[in-house]
Short mmCIF file of C-alpha atoms in Angstrom, two decimals:
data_model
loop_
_atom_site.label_atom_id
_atom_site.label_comp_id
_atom_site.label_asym_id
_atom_site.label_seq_id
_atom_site.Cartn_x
_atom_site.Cartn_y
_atom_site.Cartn_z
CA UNK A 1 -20.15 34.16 32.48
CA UNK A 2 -23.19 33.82 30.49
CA UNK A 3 -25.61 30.82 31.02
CA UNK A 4 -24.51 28.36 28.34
CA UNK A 5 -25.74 24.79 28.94
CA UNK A 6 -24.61 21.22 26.94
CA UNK A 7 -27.08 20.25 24.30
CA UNK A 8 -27.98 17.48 26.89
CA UNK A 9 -28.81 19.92 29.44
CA UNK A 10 -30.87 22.02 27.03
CA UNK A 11 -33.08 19.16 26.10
CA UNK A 12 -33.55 17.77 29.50
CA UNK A 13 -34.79 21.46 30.18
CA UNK A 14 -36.90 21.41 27.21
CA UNK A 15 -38.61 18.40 28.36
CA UNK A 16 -39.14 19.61 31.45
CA UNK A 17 -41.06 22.83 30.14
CA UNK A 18 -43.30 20.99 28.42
CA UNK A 19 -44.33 18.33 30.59
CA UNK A 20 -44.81 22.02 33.01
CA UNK A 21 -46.97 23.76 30.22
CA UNK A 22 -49.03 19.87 30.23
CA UNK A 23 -49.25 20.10 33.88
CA UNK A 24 -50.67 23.93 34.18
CA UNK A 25 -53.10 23.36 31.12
CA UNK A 26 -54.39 20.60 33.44
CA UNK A 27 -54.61 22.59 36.29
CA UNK A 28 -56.18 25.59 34.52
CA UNK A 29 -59.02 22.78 33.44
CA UNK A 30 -59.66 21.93 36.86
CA UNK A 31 -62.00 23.88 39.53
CA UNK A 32 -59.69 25.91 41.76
CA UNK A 33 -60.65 25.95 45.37
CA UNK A 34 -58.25 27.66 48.02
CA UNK A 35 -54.79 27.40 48.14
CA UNK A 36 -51.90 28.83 50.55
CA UNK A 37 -50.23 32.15 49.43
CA UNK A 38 -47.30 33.21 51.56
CA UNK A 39 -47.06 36.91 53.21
CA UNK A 40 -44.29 39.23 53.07
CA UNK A 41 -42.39 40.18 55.61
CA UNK A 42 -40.64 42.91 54.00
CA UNK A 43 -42.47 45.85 52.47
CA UNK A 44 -39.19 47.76 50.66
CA UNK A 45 -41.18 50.97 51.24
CA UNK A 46 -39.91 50.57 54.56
CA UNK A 47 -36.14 50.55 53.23
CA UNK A 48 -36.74 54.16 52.07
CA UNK A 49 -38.95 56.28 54.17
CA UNK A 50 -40.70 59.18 52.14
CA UNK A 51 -38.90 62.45 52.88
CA UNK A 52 -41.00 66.30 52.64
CA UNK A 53 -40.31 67.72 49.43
CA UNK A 54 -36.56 69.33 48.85
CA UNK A 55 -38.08 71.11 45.90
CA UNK A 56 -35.41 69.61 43.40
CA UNK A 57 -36.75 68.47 39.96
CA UNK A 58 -35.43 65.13 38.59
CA UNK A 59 -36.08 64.33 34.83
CA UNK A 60 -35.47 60.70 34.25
CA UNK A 61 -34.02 59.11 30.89
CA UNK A 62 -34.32 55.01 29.77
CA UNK A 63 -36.69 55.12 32.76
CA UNK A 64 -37.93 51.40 32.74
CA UNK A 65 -40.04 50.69 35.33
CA UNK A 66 -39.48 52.92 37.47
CA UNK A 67 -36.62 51.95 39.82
CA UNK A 68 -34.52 55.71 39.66
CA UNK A 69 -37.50 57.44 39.65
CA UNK A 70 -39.57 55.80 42.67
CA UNK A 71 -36.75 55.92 44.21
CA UNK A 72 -35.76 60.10 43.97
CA UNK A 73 -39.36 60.49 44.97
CA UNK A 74 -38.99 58.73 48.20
CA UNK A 75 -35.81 60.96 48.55
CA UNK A 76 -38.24 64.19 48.28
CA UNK A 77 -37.41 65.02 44.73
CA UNK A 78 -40.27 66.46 42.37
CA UNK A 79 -40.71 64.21 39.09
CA UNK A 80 -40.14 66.52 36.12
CA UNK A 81 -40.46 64.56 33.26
CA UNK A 82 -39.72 60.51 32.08
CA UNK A 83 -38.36 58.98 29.08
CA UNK A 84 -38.28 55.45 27.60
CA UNK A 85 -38.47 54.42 24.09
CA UNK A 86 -40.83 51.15 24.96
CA UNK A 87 -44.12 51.64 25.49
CA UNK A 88 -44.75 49.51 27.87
CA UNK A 89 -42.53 51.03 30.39
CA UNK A 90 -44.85 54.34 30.08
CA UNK A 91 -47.74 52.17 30.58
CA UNK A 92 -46.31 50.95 33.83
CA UNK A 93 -45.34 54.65 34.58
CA UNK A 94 -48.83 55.99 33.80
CA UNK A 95 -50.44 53.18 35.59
CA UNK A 96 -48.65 54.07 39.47
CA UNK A 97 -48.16 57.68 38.57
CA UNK A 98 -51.28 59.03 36.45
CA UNK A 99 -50.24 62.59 37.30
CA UNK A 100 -46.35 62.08 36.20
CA UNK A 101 -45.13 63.93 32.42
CA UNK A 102 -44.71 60.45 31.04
CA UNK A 103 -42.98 60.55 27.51
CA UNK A 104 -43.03 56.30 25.72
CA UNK A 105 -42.82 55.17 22.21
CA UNK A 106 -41.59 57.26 19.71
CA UNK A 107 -41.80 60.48 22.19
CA UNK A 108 -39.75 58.38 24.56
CA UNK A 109 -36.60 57.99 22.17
CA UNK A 110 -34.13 60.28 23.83
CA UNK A 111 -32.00 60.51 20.12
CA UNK A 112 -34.85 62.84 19.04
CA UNK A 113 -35.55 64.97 22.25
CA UNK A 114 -34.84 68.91 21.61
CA UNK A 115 -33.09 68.77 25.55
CA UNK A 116 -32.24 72.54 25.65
CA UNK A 117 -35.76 73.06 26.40
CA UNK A 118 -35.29 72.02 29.68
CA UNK A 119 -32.06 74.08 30.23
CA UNK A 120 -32.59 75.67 33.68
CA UNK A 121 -35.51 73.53 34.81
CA UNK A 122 -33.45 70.69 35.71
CA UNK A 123 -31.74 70.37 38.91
CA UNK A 124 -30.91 66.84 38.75
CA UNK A 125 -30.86 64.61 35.61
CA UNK A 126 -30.46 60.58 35.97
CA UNK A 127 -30.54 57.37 34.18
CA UNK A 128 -29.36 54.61 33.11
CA UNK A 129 -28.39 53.53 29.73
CA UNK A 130 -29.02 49.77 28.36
CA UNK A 131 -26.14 47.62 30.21
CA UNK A 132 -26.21 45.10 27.51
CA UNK A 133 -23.28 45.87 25.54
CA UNK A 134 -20.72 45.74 28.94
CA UNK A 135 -23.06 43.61 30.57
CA UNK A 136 -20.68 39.68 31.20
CA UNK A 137 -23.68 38.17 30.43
CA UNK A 138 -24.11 39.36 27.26
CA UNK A 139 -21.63 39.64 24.09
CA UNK A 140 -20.00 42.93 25.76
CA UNK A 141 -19.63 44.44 21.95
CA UNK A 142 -19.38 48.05 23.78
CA UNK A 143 -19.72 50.73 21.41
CA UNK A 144 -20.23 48.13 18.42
CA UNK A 145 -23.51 47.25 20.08
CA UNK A 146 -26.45 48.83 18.61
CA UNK A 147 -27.86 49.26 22.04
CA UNK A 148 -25.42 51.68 23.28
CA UNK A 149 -27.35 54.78 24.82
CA UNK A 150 -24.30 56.62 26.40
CA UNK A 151 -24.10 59.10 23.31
CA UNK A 152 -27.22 59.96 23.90
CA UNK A 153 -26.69 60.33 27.31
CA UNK A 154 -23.96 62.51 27.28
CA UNK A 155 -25.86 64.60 24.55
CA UNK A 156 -28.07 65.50 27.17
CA UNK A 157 -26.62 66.36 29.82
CA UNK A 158 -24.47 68.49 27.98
CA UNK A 159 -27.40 70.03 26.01
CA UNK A 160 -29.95 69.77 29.25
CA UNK A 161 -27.27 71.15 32.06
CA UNK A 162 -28.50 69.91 34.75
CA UNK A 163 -26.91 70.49 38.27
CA UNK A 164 -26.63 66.99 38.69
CA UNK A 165 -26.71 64.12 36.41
CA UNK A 166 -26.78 60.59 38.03
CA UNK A 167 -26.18 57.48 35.43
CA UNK A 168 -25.96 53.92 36.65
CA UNK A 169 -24.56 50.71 34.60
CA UNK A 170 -23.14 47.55 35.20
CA UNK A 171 -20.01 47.25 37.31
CA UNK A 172 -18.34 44.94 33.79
CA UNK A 173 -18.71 48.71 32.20
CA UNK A 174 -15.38 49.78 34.72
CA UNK A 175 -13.89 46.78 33.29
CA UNK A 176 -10.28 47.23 31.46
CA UNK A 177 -11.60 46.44 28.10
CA UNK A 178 -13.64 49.16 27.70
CA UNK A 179 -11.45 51.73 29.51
CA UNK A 180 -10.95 53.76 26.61
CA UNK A 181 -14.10 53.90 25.71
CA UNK A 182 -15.33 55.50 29.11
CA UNK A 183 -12.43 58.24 28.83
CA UNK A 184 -13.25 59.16 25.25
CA UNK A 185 -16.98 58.73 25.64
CA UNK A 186 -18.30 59.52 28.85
CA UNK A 187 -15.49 61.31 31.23
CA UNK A 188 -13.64 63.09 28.64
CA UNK A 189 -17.31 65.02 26.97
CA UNK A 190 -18.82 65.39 30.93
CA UNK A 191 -15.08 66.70 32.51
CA UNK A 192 -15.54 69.76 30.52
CA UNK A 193 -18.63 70.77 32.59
CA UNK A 194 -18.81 68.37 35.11
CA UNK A 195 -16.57 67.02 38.67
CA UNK A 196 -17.29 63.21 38.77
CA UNK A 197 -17.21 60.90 41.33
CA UNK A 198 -17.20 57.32 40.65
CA UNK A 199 -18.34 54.16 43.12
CA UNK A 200 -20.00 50.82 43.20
CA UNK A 201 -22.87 50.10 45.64
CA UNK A 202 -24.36 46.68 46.12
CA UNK A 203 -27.65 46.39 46.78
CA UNK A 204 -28.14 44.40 49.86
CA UNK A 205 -26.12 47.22 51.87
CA UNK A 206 -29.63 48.63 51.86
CA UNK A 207 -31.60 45.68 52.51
CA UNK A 208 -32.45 44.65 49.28
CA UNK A 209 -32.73 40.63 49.21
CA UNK A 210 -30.57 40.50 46.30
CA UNK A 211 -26.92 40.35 45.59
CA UNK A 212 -26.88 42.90 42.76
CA UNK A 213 -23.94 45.00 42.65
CA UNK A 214 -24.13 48.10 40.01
CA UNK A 215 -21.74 51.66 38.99
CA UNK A 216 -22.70 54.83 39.54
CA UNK A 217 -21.50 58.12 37.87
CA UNK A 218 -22.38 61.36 39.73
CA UNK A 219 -21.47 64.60 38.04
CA UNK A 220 -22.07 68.15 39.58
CA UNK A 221 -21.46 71.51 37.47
CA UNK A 222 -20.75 73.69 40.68
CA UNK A 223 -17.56 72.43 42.44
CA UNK A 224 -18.37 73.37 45.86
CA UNK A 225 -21.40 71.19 45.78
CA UNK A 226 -19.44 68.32 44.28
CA UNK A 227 -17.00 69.11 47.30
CA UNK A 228 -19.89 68.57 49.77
CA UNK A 229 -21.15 64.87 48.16
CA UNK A 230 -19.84 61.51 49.50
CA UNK A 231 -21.35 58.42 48.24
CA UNK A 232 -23.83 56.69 50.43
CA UNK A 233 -23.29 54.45 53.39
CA UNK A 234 -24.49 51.33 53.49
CA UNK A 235 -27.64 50.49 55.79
CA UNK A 236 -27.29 46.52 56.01
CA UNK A 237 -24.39 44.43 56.49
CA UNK A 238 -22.32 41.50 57.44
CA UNK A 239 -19.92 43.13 58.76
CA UNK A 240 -19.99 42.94 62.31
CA UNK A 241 -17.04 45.99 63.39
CA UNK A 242 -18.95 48.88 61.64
CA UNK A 243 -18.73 52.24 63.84
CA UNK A 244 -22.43 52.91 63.08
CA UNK A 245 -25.25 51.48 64.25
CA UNK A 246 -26.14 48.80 61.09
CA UNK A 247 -28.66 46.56 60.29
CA UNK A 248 -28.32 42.72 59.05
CA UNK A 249 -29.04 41.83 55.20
CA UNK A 250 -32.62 41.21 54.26
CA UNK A 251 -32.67 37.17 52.78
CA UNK A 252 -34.68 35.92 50.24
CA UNK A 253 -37.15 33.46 51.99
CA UNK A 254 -37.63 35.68 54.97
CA UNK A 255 -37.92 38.64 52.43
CA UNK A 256 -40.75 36.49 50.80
CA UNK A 257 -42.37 35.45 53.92
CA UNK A 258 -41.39 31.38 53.25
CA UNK A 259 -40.96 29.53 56.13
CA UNK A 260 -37.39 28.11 57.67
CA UNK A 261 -35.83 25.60 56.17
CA UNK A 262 -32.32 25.81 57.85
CA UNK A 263 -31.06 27.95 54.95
CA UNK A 264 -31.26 31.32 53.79
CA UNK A 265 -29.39 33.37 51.46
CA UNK A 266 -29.46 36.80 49.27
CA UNK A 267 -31.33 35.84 45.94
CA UNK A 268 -29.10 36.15 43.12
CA UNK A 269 -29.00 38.77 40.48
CA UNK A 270 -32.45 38.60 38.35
CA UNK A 271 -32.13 38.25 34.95
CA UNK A 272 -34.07 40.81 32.86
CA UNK A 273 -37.02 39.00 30.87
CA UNK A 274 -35.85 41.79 27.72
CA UNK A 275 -32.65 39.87 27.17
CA UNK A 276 -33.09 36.34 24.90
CA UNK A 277 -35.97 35.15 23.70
CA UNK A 278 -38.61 37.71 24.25
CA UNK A 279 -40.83 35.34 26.17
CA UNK A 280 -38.58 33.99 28.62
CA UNK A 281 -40.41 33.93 31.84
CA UNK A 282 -37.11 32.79 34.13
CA UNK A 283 -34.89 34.88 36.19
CA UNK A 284 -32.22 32.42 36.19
CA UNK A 285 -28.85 34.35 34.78
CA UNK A 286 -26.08 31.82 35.64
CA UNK A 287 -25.10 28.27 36.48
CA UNK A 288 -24.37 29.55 39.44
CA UNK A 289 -27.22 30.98 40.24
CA UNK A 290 -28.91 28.22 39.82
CA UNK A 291 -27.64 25.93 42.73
CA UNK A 292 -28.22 28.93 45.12
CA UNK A 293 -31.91 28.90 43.98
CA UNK A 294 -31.58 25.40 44.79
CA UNK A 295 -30.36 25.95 48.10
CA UNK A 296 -33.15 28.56 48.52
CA UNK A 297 -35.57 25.80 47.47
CA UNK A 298 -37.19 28.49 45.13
CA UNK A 299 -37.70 27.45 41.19
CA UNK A 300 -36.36 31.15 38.61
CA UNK A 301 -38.28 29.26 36.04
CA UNK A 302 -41.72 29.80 34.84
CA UNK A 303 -42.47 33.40 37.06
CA UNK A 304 -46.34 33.52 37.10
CA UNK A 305 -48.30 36.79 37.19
CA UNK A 306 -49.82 36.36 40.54
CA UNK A 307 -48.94 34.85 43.68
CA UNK A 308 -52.23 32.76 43.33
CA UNK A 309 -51.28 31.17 40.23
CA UNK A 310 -47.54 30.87 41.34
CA UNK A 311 -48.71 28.96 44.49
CA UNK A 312 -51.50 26.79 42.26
CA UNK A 313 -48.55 25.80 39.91
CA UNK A 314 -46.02 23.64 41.90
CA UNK A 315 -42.62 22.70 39.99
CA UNK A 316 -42.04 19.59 39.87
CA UNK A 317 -39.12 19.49 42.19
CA UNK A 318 -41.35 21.32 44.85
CA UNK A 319 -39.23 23.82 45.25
CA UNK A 320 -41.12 27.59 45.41
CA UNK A 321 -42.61 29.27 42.72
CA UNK A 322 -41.91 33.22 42.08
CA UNK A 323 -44.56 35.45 40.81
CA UNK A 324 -44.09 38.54 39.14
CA UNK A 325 -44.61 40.67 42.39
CA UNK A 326 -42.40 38.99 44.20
CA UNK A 327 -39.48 39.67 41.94
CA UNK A 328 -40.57 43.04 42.20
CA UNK A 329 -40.00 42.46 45.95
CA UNK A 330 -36.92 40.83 45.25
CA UNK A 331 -35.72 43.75 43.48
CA UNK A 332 -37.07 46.38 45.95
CA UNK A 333 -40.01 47.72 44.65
CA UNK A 334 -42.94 48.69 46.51
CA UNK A 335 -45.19 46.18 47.06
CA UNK A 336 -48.07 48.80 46.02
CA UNK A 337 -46.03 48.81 42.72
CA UNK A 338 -47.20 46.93 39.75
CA UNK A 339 -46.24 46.09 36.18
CA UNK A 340 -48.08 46.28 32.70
CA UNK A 341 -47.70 43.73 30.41
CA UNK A 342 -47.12 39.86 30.04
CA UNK A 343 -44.45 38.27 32.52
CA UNK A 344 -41.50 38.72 30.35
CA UNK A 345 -42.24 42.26 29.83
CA UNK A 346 -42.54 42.56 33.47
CA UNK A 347 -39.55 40.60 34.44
CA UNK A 348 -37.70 42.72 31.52
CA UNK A 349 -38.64 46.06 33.44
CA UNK A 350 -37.71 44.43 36.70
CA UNK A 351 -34.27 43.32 36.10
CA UNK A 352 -33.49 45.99 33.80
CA UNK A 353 -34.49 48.43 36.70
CA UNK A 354 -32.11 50.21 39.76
CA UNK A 355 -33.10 48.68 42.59
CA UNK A 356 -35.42 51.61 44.43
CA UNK A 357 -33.50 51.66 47.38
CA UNK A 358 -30.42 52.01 46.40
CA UNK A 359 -31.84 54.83 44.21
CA UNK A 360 -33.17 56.50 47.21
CA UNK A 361 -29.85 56.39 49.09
CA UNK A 362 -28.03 58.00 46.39
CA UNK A 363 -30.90 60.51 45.77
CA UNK A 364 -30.65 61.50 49.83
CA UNK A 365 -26.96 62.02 48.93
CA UNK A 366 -27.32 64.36 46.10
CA UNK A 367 -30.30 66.28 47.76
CA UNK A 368 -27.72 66.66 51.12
CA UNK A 369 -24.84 67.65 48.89
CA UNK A 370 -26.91 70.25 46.95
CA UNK A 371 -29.00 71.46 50.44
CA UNK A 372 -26.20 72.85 51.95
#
């Protein structure tokens, strides 16, 4: 459910930002001398080793920051072309990949894209449109909701034909009350063209220190390659009676290099700084949420943009301070990966992104089915 607090609760939280925002204008006021920054101990590059090139082009739509398309180019695909209507998603684009066809702004809205000029060009086409509107922690209007992309999305595959297109939402978008909306919308348009196959992956099955759990829609236009795909299998687990050789979840505090404290858990699912108020700087997403974080001992409120800062800035419970890059981490980007803007813009691209390695899986997947 969505993250609605008493009036109580609000104010006690509103008192405790400012006396924060007192605290850090002190602290920017005073001379800063050295202070302990905690090392990683997981690099998520390692989560997706960088395979030769299969010579497949992927064009990416409502790109983001990056998460599908770091992600197929770890899986060996060749970036074609990226779309997203905010700018500041093509300035994190351009900033980690000057050489990638970067298309923001108004050249970025995929409602005015001519995509038949890319017929034939395209071997795989993926995205995923704004989750908002079948998101549970939003108002879940569906197709009322101004944000809804699939249209769009469907316009171009149909108009693009790709080989492949790949489009990722929110599991609540499978949910009953909008199961007429993905027959007449999505399935019923693609079916013409297109074999689908349908599954849910959850992040940490590939060592991502998060419990994010997402949908995935996988079309192919030639049947025997379609025949050929299976979904990929997790890397990490729990589960102790797996036939394959398997490797434990990645946690949060070891993730994050933190020391032991007796407990250690999957992060919960970050919040995207682009939902709410426009400058929220918290990943927090739930009530529940929040007394894992507490468990963790690490503060979703108040992200800073560096590690420095993060560290400098104690909350006053003492509990851990996130920076930006380490929700990145959290989310299972690079950690050579960084984000334009302020922190809410960055958070916004973070939790609005796929989660790299999870892209990468499904990308290996595709590039196996379509190899043979």
């Amino acid at each position: 459910m969505a993250y609605d607090i008493s009036p109580e609760r609000r104010e006690e939280y509103r008192q405790t930002s400012i006396r924060s925002q007192q605290r850090k204008r002190n602290l920017l006021r005073t001379s800063l001398g050295a202070v302990r920054t905690y090392i990683p101990r997981l690099d998520p590059s390692t989560l997706m080793p960088k395979l030769a090139s299969n010579h497949l082009g992927a064009l990416s739509l409502f790109s983001g920051g990056g998460g599908l398309d770091v992600g197929f180019e770890h899986a060996g695909f060749e970036h074609l072309a990226s779309y997203d209507v905010l700018e500041i998603c093509g300035s994190t684009l351009r900033r980690n990949r000057p050489r990638w066809n970067v298309n923001s702004g108004e050249d970025g809205d995929v409602t005015g894209v001519d995509w038949k000029r890319y017929r034939g060009a395209v071997d795989v086409l993926h995205g995923g449109p704004p989750c908002q509107p079948f998101s549970i922690a939003g108002k879940r209007m569906g197709a009322k909701d101004s944000r809804n992309m699939w249209p769009a999305y469907v316009a171009a595959v149909l108009a693009m034909k790709p080989r492949v297109f790949i489009a990722e939402n929110v599991t609540g978008l499978m949910d009953r009350a909008f199961g007429s909306f993905v027959d007449e919308n999505i399935l019923k348009p693609l079916q013409t063209k297109y074999v689908i196959c349908t599954f849910r992956l959850s992040a940490d099955e590939f060592g991502v220190p998060q419990g994010r759990k997402r949908v995935f829609m996988v079309g192919f236009i030639n049947k025997q390659d379609a025949a050929r795909f299976t979904a990929p299998n997790p890397t990490h687990s729990v589960l102790a009676n797996r036939t394959q050789a398997i490797r434990p979840p990645n946690k949060a505090r070891f993730a994050l290099g933190l020391n032991n404290i007796g407990f250690d858990a999957l992060a919960p699912t970050l919040r995207s700084g682009f939902t709410g108020p426009r400058n929220t700087t918290g990943v927090l997403n739930s009530k529940a949420s929040l007394l894992i974080w507490n468990k963790l001992k690490i503060w979703p409120n108040g992200v800073q943009p560096t590690r420095d800062l993060a560290a400098r800035f104690k909350p006053e419970n003492g509990h851990y301070r996130l920076s930006v890059a380490e929700c990145a981490l959290l989310q299972g980007f690079p950690l050579d990966w960084s984000f334009e803007g302020p922190v809410y813009q960055a958070l916004g691209q973070i939790g609005n992104s796929v989660c790299p390695p999870v892209a990468y899986w499904v990308g290996r997947a595709v590039s196996s089915a379509l190899s043979e």
